[in-house]
PDB file of C-alpha atoms in Angstrom:
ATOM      1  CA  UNK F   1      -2.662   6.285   4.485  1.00 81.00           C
ATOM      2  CA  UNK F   2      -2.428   9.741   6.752  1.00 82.00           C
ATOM      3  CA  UNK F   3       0.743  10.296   5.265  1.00 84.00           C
ATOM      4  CA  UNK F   4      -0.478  10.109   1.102  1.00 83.00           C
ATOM      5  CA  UNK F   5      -2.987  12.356   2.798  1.00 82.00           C
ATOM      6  CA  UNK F   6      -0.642  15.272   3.653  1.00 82.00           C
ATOM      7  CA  UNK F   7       0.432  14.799  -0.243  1.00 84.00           C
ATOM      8  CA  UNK F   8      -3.019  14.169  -1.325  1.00 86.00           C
ATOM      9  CA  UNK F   9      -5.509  16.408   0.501  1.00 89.00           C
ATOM     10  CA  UNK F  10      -8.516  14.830  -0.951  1.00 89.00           C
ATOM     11  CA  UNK F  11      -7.355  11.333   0.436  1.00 89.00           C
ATOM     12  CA  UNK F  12      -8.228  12.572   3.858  1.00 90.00           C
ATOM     13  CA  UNK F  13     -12.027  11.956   3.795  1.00 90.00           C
ATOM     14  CA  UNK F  14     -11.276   8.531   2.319  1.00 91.00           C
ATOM     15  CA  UNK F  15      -8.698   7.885   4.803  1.00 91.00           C
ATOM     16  CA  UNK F  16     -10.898   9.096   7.784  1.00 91.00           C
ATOM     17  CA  UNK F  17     -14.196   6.834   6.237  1.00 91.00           C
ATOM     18  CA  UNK F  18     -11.890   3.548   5.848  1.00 89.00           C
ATOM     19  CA  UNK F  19     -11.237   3.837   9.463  1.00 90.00           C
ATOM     20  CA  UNK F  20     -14.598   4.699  10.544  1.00 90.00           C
ATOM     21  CA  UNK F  21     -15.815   2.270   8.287  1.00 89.00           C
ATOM     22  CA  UNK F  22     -13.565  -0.979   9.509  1.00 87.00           C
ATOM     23  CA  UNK F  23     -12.606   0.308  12.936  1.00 87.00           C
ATOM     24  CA  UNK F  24      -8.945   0.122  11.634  1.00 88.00           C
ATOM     25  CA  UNK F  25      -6.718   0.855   8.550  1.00 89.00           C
ATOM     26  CA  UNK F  26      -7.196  -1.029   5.698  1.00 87.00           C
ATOM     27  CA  UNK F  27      -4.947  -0.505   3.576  1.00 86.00           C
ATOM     28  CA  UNK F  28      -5.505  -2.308   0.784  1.00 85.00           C
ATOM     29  CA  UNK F  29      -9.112  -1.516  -0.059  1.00 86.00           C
ATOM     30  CA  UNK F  30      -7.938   2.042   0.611  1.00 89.00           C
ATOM     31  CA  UNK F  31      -4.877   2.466  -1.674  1.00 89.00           C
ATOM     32  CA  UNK F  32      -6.932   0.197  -4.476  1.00 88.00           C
ATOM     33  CA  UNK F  33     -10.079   1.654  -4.043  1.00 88.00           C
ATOM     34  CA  UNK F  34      -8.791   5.278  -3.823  1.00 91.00           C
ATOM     35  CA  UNK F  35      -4.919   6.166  -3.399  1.00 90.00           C
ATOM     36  CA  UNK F  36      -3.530   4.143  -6.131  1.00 90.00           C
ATOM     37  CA  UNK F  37      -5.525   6.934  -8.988  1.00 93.00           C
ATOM     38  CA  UNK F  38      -3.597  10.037  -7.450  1.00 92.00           C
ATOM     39  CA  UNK F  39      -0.093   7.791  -7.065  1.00 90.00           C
ATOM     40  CA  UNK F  40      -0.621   6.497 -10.659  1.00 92.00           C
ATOM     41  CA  UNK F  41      -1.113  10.302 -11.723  1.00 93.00           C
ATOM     42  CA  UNK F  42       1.675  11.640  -9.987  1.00 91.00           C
ATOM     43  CA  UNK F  43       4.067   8.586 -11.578  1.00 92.00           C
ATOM     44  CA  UNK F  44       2.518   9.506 -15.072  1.00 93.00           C
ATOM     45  CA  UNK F  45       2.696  13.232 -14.495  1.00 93.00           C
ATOM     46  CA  UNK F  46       6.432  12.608 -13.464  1.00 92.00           C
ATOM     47  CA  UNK F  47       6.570  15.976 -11.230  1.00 88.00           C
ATOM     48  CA  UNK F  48       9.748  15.720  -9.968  1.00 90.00           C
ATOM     49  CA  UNK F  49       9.079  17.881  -6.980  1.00 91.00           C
ATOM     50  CA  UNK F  50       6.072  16.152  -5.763  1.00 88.00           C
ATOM     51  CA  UNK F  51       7.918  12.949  -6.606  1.00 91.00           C
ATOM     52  CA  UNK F  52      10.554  13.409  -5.061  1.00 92.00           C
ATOM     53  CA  UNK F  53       8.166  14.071  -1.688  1.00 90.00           C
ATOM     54  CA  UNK F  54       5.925  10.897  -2.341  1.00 88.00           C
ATOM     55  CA  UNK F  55       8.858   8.360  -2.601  1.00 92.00           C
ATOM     56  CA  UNK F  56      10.383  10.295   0.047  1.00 92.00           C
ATOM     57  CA  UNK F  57       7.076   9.270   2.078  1.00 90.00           C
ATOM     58  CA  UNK F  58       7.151   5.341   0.456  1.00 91.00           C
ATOM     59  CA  UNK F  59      10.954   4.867   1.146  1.00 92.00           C
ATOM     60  CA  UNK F  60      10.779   5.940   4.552  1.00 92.00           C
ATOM     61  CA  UNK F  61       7.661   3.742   5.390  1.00 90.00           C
ATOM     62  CA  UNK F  62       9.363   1.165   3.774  1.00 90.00           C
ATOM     63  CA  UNK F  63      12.597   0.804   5.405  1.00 91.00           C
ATOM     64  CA  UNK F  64      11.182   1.249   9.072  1.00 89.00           C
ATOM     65  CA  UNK F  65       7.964  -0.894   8.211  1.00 85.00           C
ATOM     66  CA  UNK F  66       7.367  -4.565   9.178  1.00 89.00           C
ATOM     67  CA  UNK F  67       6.525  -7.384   6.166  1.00 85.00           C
ATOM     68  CA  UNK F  68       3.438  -6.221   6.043  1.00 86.00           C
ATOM     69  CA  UNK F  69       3.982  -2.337   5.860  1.00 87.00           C
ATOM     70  CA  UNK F  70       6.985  -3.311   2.972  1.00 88.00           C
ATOM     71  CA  UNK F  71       4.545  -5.907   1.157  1.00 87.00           C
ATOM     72  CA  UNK F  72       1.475  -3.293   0.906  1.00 87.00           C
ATOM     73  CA  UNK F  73       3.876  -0.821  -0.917  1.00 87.00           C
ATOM     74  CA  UNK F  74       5.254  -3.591  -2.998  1.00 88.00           C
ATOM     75  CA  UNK F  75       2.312  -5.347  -3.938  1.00 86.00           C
ATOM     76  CA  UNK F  76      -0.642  -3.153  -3.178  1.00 85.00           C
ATOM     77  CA  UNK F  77       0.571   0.351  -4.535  1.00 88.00           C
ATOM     78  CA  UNK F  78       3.687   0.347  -6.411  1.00 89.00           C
ATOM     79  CA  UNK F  79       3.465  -3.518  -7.702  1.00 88.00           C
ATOM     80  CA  UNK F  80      -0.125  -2.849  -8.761  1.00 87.00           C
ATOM     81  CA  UNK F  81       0.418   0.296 -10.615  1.00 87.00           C
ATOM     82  CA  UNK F  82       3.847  -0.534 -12.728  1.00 87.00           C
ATOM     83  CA  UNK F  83       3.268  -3.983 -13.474  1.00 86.00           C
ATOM     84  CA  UNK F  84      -0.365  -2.604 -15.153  1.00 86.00           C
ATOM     85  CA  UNK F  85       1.633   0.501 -16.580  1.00 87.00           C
ATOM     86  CA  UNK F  86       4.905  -0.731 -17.359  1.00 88.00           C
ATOM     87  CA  UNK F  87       5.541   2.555 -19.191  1.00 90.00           C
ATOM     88  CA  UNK F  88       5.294   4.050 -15.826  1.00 90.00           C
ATOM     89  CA  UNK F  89       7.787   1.877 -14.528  1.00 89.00           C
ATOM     90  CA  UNK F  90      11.431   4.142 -16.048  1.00 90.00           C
ATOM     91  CA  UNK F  91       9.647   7.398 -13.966  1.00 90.00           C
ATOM     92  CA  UNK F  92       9.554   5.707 -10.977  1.00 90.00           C
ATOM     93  CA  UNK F  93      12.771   3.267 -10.953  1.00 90.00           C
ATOM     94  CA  UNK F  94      15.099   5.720  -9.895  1.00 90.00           C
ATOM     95  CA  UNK F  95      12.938   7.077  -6.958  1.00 91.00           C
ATOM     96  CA  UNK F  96      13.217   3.895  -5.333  1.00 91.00           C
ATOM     97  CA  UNK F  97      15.482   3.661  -2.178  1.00 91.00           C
ATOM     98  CA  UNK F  98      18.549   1.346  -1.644  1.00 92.00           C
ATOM     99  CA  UNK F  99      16.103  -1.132   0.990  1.00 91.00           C
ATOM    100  CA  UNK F 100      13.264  -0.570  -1.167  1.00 90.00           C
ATOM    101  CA  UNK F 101      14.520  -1.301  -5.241  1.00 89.00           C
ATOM    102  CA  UNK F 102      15.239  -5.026  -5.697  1.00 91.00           C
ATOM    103  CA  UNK F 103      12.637  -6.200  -4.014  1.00 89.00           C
ATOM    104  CA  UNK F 104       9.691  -3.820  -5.428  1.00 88.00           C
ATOM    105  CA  UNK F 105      11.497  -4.643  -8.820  1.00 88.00           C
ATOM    106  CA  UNK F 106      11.257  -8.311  -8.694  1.00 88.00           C
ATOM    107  CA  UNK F 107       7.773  -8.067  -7.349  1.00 86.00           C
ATOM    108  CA  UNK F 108       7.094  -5.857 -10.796  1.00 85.00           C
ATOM    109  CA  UNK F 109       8.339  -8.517 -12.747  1.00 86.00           C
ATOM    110  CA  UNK F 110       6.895 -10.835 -11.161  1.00 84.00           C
ATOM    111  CA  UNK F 111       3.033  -9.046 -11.309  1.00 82.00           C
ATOM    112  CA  UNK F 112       3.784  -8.267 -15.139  1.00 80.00           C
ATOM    113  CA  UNK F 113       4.994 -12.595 -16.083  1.00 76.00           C
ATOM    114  CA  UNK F 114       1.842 -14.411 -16.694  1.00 70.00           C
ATOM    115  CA  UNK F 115       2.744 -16.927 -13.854  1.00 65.00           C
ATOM    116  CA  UNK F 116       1.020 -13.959 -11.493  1.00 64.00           C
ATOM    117  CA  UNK F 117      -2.768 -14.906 -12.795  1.00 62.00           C
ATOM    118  CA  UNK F 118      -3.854 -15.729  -9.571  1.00 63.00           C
ATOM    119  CA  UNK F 119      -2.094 -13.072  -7.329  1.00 60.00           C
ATOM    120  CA  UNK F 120      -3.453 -10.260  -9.715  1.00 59.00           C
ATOM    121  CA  UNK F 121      -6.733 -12.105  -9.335  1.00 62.00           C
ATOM    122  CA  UNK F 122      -6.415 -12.046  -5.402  1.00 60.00           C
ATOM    123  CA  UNK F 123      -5.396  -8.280  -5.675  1.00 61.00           C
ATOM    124  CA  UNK F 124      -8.746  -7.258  -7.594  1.00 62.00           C
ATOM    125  CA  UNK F 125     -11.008 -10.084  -5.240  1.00 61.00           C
ATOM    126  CA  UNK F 126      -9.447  -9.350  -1.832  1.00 59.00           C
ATOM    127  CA  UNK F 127     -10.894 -12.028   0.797  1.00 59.00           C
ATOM    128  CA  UNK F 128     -13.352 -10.280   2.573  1.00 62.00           C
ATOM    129  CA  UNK F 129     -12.728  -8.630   5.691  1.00 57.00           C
ATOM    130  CA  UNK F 130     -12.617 -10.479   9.324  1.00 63.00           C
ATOM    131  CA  UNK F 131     -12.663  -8.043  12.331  1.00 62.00           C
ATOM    132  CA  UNK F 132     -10.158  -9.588  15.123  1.00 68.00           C
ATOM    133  CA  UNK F 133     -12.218 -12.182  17.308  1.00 68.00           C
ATOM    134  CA  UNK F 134     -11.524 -10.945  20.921  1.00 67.00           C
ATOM    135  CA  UNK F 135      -9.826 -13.254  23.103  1.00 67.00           C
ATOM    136  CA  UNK F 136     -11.845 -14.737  26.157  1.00 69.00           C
ATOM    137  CA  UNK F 137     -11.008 -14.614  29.557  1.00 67.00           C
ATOM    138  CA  UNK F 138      -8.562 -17.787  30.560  1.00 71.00           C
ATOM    139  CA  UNK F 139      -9.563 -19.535  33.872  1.00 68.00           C
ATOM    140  CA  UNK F 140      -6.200 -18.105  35.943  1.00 68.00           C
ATOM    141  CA  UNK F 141      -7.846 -14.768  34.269  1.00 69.00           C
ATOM    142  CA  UNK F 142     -11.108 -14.880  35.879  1.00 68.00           C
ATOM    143  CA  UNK F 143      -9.609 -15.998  39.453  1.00 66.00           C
ATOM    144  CA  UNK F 144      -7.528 -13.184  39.562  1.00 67.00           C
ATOM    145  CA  UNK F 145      -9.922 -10.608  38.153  1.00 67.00           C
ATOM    146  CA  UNK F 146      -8.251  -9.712  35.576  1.00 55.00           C
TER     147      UNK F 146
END
């Protein structure tokens, strides 16, 4: 989310408020709710310069990232976006690194098949937000003062 906003300066706000607002990163209400429009744009604008920078961005996140990290740019930005705009999808394809292209491609195809009714579902309806519980003291905890 930082990083879209050094591409996209007027993600920073949004990116500042989502923290604020949660007390962490969310990133999927933030790339749905806001940073998915400007990606989208860029993809349709096909700006080979400031593509070039934004997969840069993606493919790096993506090969160092955990499950996670790799499923919210599958799913939640690039997933999202080309399986609604398949037309989209030939501007992107060969921006896509080596770690990153088979999988975000078979997730596309899978988000475009009809058999994806209830992710895309899950994708617009997110479950609402949990904070972390924190954990209570154990018994050893408390003796030693910890």
């Amino acid at each position: 989310g930082s990083k879209m906003g050094s591409i996209y300066p007027e993600l920073k706000d949004e990116y500042k408020a989502n923290v604020t607002e949660y007390g962490e990163f969310l990133p999927e209400e933030f790339f749905m709710t806001h940073g998915n429009k400007f990606i989208e744009e860029t993809i349709r604008q096909h700006d080979k310069q400031k593509m070039r920078k934004h997969f840069n961005i993606l493919n790096e996140i993506y090969d160092d990232g955990k499950n996670d990290t790799q499923s919210h740019i599958g799913v939640t930005i690039l997933g999202t976006i080309l399986s609604e705009n398949p037309d989209l999808l030939p501007n992107a394809e060969s921006y896509f690194g080596e770690v990153m292209k088979e999988p975000v491609t078979e997730i596309i195809k899978y988000l475009s098949s009809p058999r994806s009714k209830g992710a895309k579902m899950r994708l617009k309806n997110p479950p609402i937000y949990k904070p972390k519980a924190k954990k209570k003291k154990g018994f050893m905890q408390e003796m030693m003062g910890m």
